[in-house]
Short mmCIF file of C-alpha atoms in Angstrom, two decimals:
data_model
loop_
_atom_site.label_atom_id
_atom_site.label_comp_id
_atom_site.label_asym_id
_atom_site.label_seq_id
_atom_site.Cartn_x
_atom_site.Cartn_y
_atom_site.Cartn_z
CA UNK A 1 -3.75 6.56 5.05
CA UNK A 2 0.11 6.44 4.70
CA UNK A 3 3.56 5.89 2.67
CA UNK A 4 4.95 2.67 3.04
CA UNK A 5 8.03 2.49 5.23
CA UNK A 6 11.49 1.16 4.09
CA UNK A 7 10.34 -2.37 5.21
CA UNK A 8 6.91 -2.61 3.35
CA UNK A 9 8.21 -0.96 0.70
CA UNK A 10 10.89 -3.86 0.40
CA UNK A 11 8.29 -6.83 0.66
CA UNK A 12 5.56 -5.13 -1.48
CA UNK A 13 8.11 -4.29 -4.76
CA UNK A 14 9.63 -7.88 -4.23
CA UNK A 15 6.26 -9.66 -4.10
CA UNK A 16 5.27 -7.24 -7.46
CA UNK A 17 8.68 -8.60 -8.78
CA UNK A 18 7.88 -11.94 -8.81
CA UNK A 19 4.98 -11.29 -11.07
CA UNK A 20 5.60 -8.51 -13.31
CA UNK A 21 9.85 -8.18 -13.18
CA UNK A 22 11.34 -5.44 -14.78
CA UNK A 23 7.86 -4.02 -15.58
CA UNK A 24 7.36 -2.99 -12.02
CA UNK A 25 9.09 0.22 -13.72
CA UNK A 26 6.45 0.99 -15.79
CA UNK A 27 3.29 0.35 -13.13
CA UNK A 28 5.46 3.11 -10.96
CA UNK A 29 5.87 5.17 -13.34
CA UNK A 30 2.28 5.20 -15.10
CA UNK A 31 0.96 8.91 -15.21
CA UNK A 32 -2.24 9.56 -13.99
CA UNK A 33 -4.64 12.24 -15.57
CA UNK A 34 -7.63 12.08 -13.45
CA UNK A 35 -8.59 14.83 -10.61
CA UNK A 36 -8.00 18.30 -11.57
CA UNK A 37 -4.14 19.43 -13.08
CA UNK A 38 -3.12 22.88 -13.16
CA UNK A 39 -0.82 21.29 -16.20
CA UNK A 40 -2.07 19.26 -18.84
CA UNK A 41 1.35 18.34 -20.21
CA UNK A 42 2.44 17.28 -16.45
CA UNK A 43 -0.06 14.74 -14.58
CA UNK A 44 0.53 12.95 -11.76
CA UNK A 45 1.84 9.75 -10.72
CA UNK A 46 0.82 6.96 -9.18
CA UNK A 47 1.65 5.72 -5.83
CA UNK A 48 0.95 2.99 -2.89
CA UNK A 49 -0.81 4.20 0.37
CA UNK A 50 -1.68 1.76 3.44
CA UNK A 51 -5.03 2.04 5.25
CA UNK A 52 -6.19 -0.40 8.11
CA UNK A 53 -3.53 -3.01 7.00
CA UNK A 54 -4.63 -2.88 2.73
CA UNK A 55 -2.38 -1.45 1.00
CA UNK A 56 -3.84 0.40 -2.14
CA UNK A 57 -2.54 2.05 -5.49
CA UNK A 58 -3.93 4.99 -6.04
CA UNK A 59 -3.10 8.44 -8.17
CA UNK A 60 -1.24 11.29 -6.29
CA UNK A 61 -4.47 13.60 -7.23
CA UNK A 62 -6.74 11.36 -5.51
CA UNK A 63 -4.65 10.51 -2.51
CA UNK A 64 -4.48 14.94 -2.11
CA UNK A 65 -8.54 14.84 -2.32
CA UNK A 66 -8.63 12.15 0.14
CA UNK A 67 -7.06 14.14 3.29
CA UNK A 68 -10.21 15.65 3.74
CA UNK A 69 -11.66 12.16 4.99
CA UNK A 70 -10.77 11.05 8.73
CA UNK A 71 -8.86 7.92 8.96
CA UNK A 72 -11.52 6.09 10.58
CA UNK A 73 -14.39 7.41 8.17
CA UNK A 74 -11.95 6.18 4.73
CA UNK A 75 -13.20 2.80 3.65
CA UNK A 76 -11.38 2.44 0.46
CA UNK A 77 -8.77 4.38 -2.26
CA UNK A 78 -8.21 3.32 -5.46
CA UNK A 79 -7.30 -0.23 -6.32
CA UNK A 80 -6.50 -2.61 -3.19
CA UNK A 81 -3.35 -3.87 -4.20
CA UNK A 82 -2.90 -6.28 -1.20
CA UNK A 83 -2.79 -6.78 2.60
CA UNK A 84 -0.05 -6.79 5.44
CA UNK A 85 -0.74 -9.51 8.00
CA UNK A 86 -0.13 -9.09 11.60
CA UNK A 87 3.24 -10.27 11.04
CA UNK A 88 4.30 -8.11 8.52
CA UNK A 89 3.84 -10.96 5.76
CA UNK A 90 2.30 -9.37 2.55
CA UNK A 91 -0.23 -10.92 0.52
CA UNK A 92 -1.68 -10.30 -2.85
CA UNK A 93 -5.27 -10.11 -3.44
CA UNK A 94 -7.76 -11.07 -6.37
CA UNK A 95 -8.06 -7.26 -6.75
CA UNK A 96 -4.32 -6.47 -7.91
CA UNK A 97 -5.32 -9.08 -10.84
CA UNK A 98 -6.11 -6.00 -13.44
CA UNK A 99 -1.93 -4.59 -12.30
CA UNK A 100 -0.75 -7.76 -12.66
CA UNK A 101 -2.06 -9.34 -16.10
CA UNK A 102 -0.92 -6.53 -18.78
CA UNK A 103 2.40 -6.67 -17.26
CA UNK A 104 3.08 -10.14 -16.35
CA UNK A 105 6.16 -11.78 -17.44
CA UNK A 106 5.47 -15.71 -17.27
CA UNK A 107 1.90 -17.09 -17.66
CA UNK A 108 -0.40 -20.16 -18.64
CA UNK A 109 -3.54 -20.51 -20.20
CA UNK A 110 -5.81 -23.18 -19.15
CA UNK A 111 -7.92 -25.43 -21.34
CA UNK A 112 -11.82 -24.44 -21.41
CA UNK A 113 -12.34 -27.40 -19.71
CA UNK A 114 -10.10 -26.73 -16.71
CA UNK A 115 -11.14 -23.30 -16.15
CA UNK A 116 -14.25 -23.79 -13.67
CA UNK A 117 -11.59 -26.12 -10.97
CA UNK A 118 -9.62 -23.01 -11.38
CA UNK A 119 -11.85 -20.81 -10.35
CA UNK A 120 -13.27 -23.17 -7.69
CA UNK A 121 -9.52 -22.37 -5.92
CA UNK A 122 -8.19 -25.61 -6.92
CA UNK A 123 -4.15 -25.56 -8.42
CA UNK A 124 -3.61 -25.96 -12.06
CA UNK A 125 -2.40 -29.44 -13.25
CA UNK A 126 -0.07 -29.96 -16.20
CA UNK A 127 -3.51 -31.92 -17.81
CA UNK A 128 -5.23 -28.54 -17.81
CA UNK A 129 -2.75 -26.43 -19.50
CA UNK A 130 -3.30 -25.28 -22.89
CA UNK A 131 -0.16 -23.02 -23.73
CA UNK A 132 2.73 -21.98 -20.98
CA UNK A 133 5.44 -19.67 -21.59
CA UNK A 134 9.20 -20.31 -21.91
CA UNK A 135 11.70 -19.24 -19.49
CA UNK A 136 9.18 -19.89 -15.87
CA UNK A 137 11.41 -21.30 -13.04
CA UNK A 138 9.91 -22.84 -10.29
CA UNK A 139 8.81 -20.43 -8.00
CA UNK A 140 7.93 -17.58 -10.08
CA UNK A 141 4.64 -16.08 -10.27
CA UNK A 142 2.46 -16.59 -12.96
CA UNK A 143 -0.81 -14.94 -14.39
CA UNK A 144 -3.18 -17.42 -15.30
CA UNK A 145 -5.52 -17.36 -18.18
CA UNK A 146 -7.95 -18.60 -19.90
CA UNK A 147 -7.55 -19.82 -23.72
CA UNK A 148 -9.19 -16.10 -24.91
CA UNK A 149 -6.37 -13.97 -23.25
CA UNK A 150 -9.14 -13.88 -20.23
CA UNK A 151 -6.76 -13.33 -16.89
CA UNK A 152 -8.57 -15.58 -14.34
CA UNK A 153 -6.11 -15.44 -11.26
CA UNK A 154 -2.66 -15.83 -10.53
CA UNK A 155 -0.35 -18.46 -8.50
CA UNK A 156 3.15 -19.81 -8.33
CA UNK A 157 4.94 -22.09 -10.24
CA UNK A 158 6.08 -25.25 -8.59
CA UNK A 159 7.81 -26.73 -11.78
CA UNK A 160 10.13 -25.25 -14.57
CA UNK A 161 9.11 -24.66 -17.85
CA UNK A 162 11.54 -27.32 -19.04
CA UNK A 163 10.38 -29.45 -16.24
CA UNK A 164 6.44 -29.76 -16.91
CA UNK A 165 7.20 -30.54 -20.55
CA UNK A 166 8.58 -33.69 -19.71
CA UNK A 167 6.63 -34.51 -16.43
CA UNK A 168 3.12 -36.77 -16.00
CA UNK A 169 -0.21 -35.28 -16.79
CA UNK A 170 -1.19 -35.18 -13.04
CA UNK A 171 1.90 -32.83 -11.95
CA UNK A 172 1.07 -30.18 -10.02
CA UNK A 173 2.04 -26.87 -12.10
CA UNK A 174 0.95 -23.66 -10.45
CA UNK A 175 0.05 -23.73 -6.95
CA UNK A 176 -3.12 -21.47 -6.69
CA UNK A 177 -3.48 -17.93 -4.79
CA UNK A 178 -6.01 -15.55 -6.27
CA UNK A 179 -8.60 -15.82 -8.88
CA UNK A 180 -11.94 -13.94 -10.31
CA UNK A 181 -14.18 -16.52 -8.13
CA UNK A 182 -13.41 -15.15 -5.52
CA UNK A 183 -16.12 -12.61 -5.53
CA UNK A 184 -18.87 -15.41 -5.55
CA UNK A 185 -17.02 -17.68 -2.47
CA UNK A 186 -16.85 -14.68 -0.40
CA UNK A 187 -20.04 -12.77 -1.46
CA UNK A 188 -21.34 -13.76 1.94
CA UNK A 189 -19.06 -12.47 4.06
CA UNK A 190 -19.23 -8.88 2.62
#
């Protein structure tokens, strides 16, 4: 377990930036009251720590308690954010989903009728939105969810807000990267 370097810390907060903005602020800045505090009035923070390649965010308290463990005998800390590939890419995963959604700056909601092909990994189609905020460029992340405020998954827009109004049912909208099905395709390989 480590701090990022310079680098990672570069990708990771510009990936983050795509989906949450400005609010990246206050997921840095979230205190953390768990593990024990010698001051009430003055918890701890949160911060990112890299493991085998995952890259997790986790509460300083927990991150102190978890230098006890070996390297090789750690499994997991806190909440897998994403992973590094062997080329230094980074890459969200379905886990970062609870981050993401209460500070997500441009999302879509899916009709109840469109939200099974979305969590069968298929991309969203202008037919199966129900509501889509203003102001989404094309290439922005977006938080997908489902009509009940439900966050399902996340992807990236391929059209402008402006844009899909005015484009054909069958327009590709948000190209798809994560979702909550995930846990059921891959419950075999765990």
């Amino acid at each position: 377990m480590r701090t990022l370097d310079e680098q990672e810390t570069t990708v990771v907060f510009e990936k983050l930036f795509k989906f949450i903005g400005n609010n990246l602020k206050n997921l840095i800045d979230n205190p953390s009251y768990e593990g024990p505090t010698t001051d009430p009035s003055n918890p701890t923070r949160y911060c990112f720590r890299l493991q085998k390649n995952r890259l997790y965010y986790v509460s300083e308290a927990l991150v102190k308690r978890a230098t006890n463990v070996t390297r090789e005998k750690l499994v997991s800390l806190g909440t897998q954010v994403g992973k590094f590939t062997h080329h230094g890419n980074f890459h969200l995963t379905v886990h970062a989903l609870p981050l993401l959604a209460p500070h997500a700056k441009h999302k879509v909601w899916l009709k109840p009728t469109s939200e099974m092909s979305f969590l069968y990994g298929n991309s969203v189609l202008k037919a199966h939105l129900g509501r889509i905020t203003e102001d989404i460029n094309a290439g922005d992340g977006v938080i997908v969810y489902s009509m009940s405020d439900i966050p399902l998954g996340f992807g990236v827009a391929t059209k402008s807000t402006k844009d899909v109004r005015k484009s054909d049912p069958n327009v590709l909208v948000v190209i798809h990267q994560a979702d909550i099905g995930e846990y059921l395709r891959t419950e075999d390989d765990l």
